[in-house]
Structures are given as structure tokens and as C-alpha cells.
Coordinates of C-alpha atoms in Angstrom, one line a residue:
Chain T
D1 CA 111.7 -70.4 64.6
T2 CA 115.5 -70.3 64.3
A3 CA 116.8 -73.4 61.9
V4 CA 120.0 -74.0 64.0
S5 CA 120.7 -72.0 66.7
Q6 CA 123.9 -72.2 68.4
T7 CA 124.9 -70.4 72.1
P8 CA 126.8 -69.3 73.0
K9 CA 127.2 -66.3 70.2
Y10 CA 130.0 -65.0 72.3
L11 CA 132.5 -66.2 74.3
V12 CA 136.0 -65.1 75.8
T13 CA 138.0 -66.6 78.3
Q14 CA 141.8 -67.2 78.8
M15 CA 144.1 -69.7 77.5
G16 CA 144.3 -73.4 79.1
N17 CA 140.0 -73.0 79.8
D18 CA 138.2 -75.8 79.1
K19 CA 134.4 -74.1 77.1
S20 CA 131.6 -76.0 74.8
I21 CA 129.8 -74.5 72.1
K22 CA 125.7 -75.7 71.6
C23 CA 124.3 -76.4 68.9
E24 CA 120.5 -77.2 68.3
Q25 CA 118.5 -77.6 64.8
N26 CA 114.5 -77.9 64.2
L27 CA 114.5 -78.8 60.7
G28 CA 115.1 -82.6 61.5
H29 CA 118.4 -82.8 59.3
D30 CA 120.5 -85.9 59.8
T31 CA 123.6 -84.6 59.0
M32 CA 125.3 -81.7 61.3
Y33 CA 128.4 -80.4 61.2
W34 CA 131.1 -77.7 63.1
Y35 CA 133.1 -75.4 60.8
K36 CA 135.7 -73.1 61.9
Q37 CA 136.4 -70.0 60.3
D38 CA 139.8 -67.6 60.8
S39 CA 140.5 -64.3 60.6
K40 CA 141.6 -64.9 57.1
K41 CA 137.6 -66.2 56.6
F42 CA 138.8 -69.2 55.7
L43 CA 136.3 -72.0 56.2
K44 CA 137.3 -75.4 57.3
I45 CA 135.2 -78.9 57.9
M46 CA 135.8 -79.8 61.7
F47 CA 133.3 -82.8 62.0
S48 CA 129.9 -83.9 60.6
Y49 CA 127.4 -85.7 62.1
N50 CA 125.1 -88.3 60.4
N51 CA 122.3 -89.4 63.5
K52 CA 124.5 -89.1 65.6
E53 CA 127.4 -91.3 64.4
L54 CA 131.2 -89.2 63.7
I55 CA 131.3 -89.1 59.4
I56 CA 133.8 -86.9 58.9
N57 CA 136.9 -86.1 61.8
E58 CA 139.3 -83.7 59.4
T59 CA 142.9 -82.7 61.1
V60 CA 142.2 -81.5 64.6
P61 CA 143.0 -81.3 67.7
N62 CA 142.0 -84.0 69.7
R63 CA 140.8 -80.9 72.5
F64 CA 138.2 -80.8 70.8
S65 CA 135.4 -83.2 71.1
P66 CA 132.4 -82.8 69.0
K67 CA 129.2 -84.5 71.2
S68 CA 125.9 -85.6 69.7
P69 CA 123.3 -86.5 72.4
D70 CA 120.6 -86.7 69.6
K71 CA 120.4 -86.2 65.8
A72 CA 119.1 -81.9 67.1
H73 CA 122.0 -81.7 68.5
L74 CA 125.9 -81.5 68.0
N75 CA 127.7 -80.0 71.0
L76 CA 132.2 -79.2 70.4
H77 CA 133.5 -79.5 73.4
I78 CA 137.6 -77.4 73.6
N79 CA 140.0 -78.8 76.4
S80 CA 142.5 -76.5 77.2
L81 CA 142.6 -73.6 75.1
E82 CA 145.1 -72.4 72.8
L83 CA 145.1 -68.8 71.2
G84 CA 144.7 -70.2 67.6
D85 CA 141.6 -71.4 68.8
S86 CA 140.0 -67.9 68.8
A87 CA 138.4 -67.7 65.8
V88 CA 134.1 -67.7 64.9
Y89 CA 132.4 -71.6 65.0
F90 CA 130.4 -72.1 62.9
C91 CA 127.3 -75.3 64.0
A92 CA 125.9 -75.9 60.4
S93 CA 122.7 -79.1 59.8
S94 CA 121.7 -80.5 56.1
D95 CA 119.8 -83.3 54.8
F96 CA 120.9 -85.0 51.9
A97 CA 118.4 -86.7 50.9
N98 CA 116.4 -84.1 49.7
T99 CA 118.1 -80.9 49.2
G100 CA 121.2 -80.9 49.5
E101 CA 122.0 -77.1 51.3
L102 CA 123.5 -76.0 54.4
F103 CA 121.8 -74.3 57.1
F104 CA 123.8 -72.8 58.7
G105 CA 124.2 -70.9 62.9
E106 CA 124.8 -67.5 62.7
G107 CA 128.4 -68.1 64.6
S108 CA 130.0 -68.8 68.2
R109 CA 133.1 -65.8 68.2
L110 CA 135.5 -67.3 71.0
T111 CA 138.5 -65.5 71.8
V112 CA 141.1 -66.5 74.0
L113 CA 143.3 -64.5 75.5
Chain U
A1 CA 140.4 -85.2 44.7
Q2 CA 138.1 -82.8 45.4
R3 CA 138.5 -79.3 45.5
V4 CA 137.0 -75.5 45.0
T5 CA 139.4 -72.9 44.1
Q6 CA 138.5 -69.0 44.4
P7 CA 141.6 -67.5 43.1
E8 CA 140.7 -64.0 44.5
K9 CA 140.4 -63.2 48.3
L10 CA 139.0 -59.2 46.7
L11 CA 137.5 -58.2 44.6
S12 CA 136.9 -54.3 44.0
V13 CA 133.8 -53.0 41.6
F14 CA 132.4 -49.8 40.9
K15 CA 128.6 -49.5 41.8
G16 CA 126.6 -50.7 38.8
A17 CA 129.0 -52.0 36.8
P18 CA 128.9 -55.8 36.0
V19 CA 130.9 -58.3 38.7
E20 CA 131.8 -62.4 38.3
L21 CA 133.5 -63.7 40.9
K22 CA 135.4 -67.5 39.4
C23 CA 135.3 -71.3 40.6
N24 CA 136.5 -73.8 39.6
Y25 CA 136.1 -77.0 40.5
S26 CA 137.5 -80.9 40.3
Y27 CA 135.2 -83.8 41.7
S28 CA 135.4 -87.6 40.1
G29 CA 131.8 -87.8 40.0
S30 CA 129.2 -85.4 38.9
P31 CA 128.8 -82.8 42.0
E32 CA 126.3 -79.7 43.2
L33 CA 127.6 -76.2 43.5
F34 CA 126.0 -74.2 45.3
W35 CA 127.2 -70.7 46.1
Y36 CA 126.8 -69.5 49.7
V37 CA 126.9 -65.8 51.0
Q38 CA 128.2 -63.9 54.2
Y39 CA 126.8 -60.5 54.5
S40 CA 129.1 -58.5 57.7
R41 CA 129.0 -61.0 60.6
Q42 CA 126.4 -62.5 60.3
R43 CA 125.8 -66.2 59.0
L44 CA 126.3 -67.8 56.1
Q45 CA 123.2 -68.3 53.7
L46 CA 122.9 -70.1 50.4
L47 CA 122.7 -67.5 47.5
L48 CA 122.3 -70.6 44.9
R49 CA 122.3 -73.6 43.5
H50 CA 123.1 -75.2 40.0
I51 CA 120.2 -77.4 39.7
S52 CA 117.7 -74.8 40.5
R53 CA 119.0 -72.4 37.6
E54 CA 117.4 -69.5 38.8
S55 CA 118.5 -66.0 39.8
I56 CA 118.4 -64.5 42.9
K57 CA 119.4 -61.0 44.0
G58 CA 120.6 -60.5 40.5
F59 CA 123.2 -62.9 40.6
T60 CA 123.4 -66.1 37.9
A61 CA 126.0 -68.9 37.9
D62 CA 126.6 -71.6 35.1
L63 CA 127.8 -75.0 35.4
N64 CA 129.9 -75.2 32.7
K65 CA 131.2 -78.9 33.1
G66 CA 133.9 -78.6 30.5
E67 CA 135.9 -76.0 31.6
T68 CA 134.7 -77.1 35.5
S69 CA 133.9 -73.9 36.5
F70 CA 131.2 -72.1 38.3
H71 CA 131.3 -68.7 37.9
L72 CA 129.0 -66.3 39.5
K73 CA 127.6 -63.5 37.8
K74 CA 125.9 -59.7 38.5
P75 CA 125.4 -57.2 35.5
F76 CA 125.2 -54.5 38.0
A77 CA 126.6 -54.2 41.3
Q78 CA 125.4 -52.8 44.2
E79 CA 126.6 -51.9 47.8
E80 CA 124.4 -54.2 48.9
D81 CA 126.4 -56.9 47.4
S82 CA 129.2 -56.6 49.7
A83 CA 130.1 -59.6 51.0
M84 CA 131.4 -62.6 51.6
Y85 CA 130.9 -65.1 48.9
Y86 CA 132.0 -68.8 49.1
C87 CA 131.5 -71.7 46.2
A88 CA 130.4 -75.4 47.8
L89 CA 130.4 -78.1 46.2
S90 CA 128.2 -81.4 47.6
G91 CA 129.5 -84.6 46.8
G92 CA 129.4 -88.0 48.7
N93 CA 127.6 -86.5 51.8
Q94 CA 130.3 -83.5 52.1
F95 CA 130.5 -80.5 51.6
Y96 CA 133.9 -78.5 49.9
F97 CA 134.0 -74.9 49.7
G98 CA 136.7 -72.5 48.4
T99 CA 138.5 -70.1 50.5
G100 CA 136.1 -67.4 49.9
T101 CA 136.1 -64.0 47.6
S102 CA 134.9 -60.7 49.3
L103 CA 133.5 -58.7 47.8
T104 CA 133.9 -54.6 48.1
V105 CA 130.7 -52.8 46.0
I106 CA 132.2 -49.0 45.9
P107 CA 129.7 -46.5 46.2

């Protein structure tokens, strides 16, 4: 009964490839996010979706494209991977109407060689 | 601009010693403040939030609006407290995270 689940947990790929990370939440939340945690453990918001609509798009290269087929899913697609994309990517969801708390997935560790 | 500042990147204390992780914020409205914790290679999880005013795992945090601070405290640190701690602010349907403090409790 995992609340926020991400797949895959680990991803090793070559520069220039395209990859996707999937995220699903079963909490019934309206808002979902993608965060990037770099090697220094800085946590940076990338995208936020509310009811399938993009509400936050921070300064992220357009090689990163989020897709939300429904409010329970927010996938992250990355084109033309670069070395600097190596990081841990966290999906999260929240229900601002009630608790405002963020629930995180376990993270997806992306390594670009 | 909304901002959360955690001035200490690294903090080491001995087991049994008191610990305080500092957090200051700036926000134009009435924010909600949180502390999130990330144990080694695990997901971030909520430790506590200011509106609940509860103590979790011996940690407490008081919101000081005058000093715009939300410092995290524990009177006696334990080895299992070693983790990454993030202060976060929620406002306007957005979350703002500090840069995190890595706490190491020395046996």
C-alpha cells in the first residue's frame, strides 16, 4: 500500500539517451511534484502539477518534460541525457486542502555515463 | 521573495548532547513550517510541522515569528538521529526547501 511509488529506483544510461521515470500516488492528492536532489543533497523543485495542469515549471532545461495522464500519475521524460543530469529524482504529492504535507517517493537514482 | 535558510550544511554532535538545527525563513504571508528528515538512502519524510506542536522522536520546533525562525531541537541526540534534515515552508500552494543540514551523531 505504498503511497507514492516511483520506477525505476536505479537507472544507469549513456549520454545522449532518452529515459523516463514514472510516478504514481494512491493518496487521492491533487498536486504532484518532481524534485531533483544533487550530489550536495540540495533539493530543487522542478515541476508541480495540480489536477493534471502544470503550475510550477522552474528553470529546467526543456529536455525535461513532465507528463500527467491523470491526477494520480506524473511521469518525467528526459531527452538527450547529459552528465549533469545525474542525481536522485524524487516524486511527491500533497493535499493542500487538508494537511499541506508532502509525501515523497523513494527516489530514482539516475547515473549518466 | 520566499526563502528558507539553513545556515549549517554539516553538524556533528556527540551522543547524548543537545542538538539544534537552525532554520530561518522569509515569507510575506502566514506560512506553514515543516521539518523533513532523510535517513541514508531513504525517502524524505515529515518529521514535524509547526501547527501540530508535537514532539516526534524527541524533536521539537517552535515557530518564532519575531525572529522568523523555526529551529529544530532535541535535548539528547541519539546515533539513529544521524540524517539529512530539511526545513520547509508551505505557502500559496508551493513548498520551499532549505538546503539541508547533515547531522552526524558521534557515538
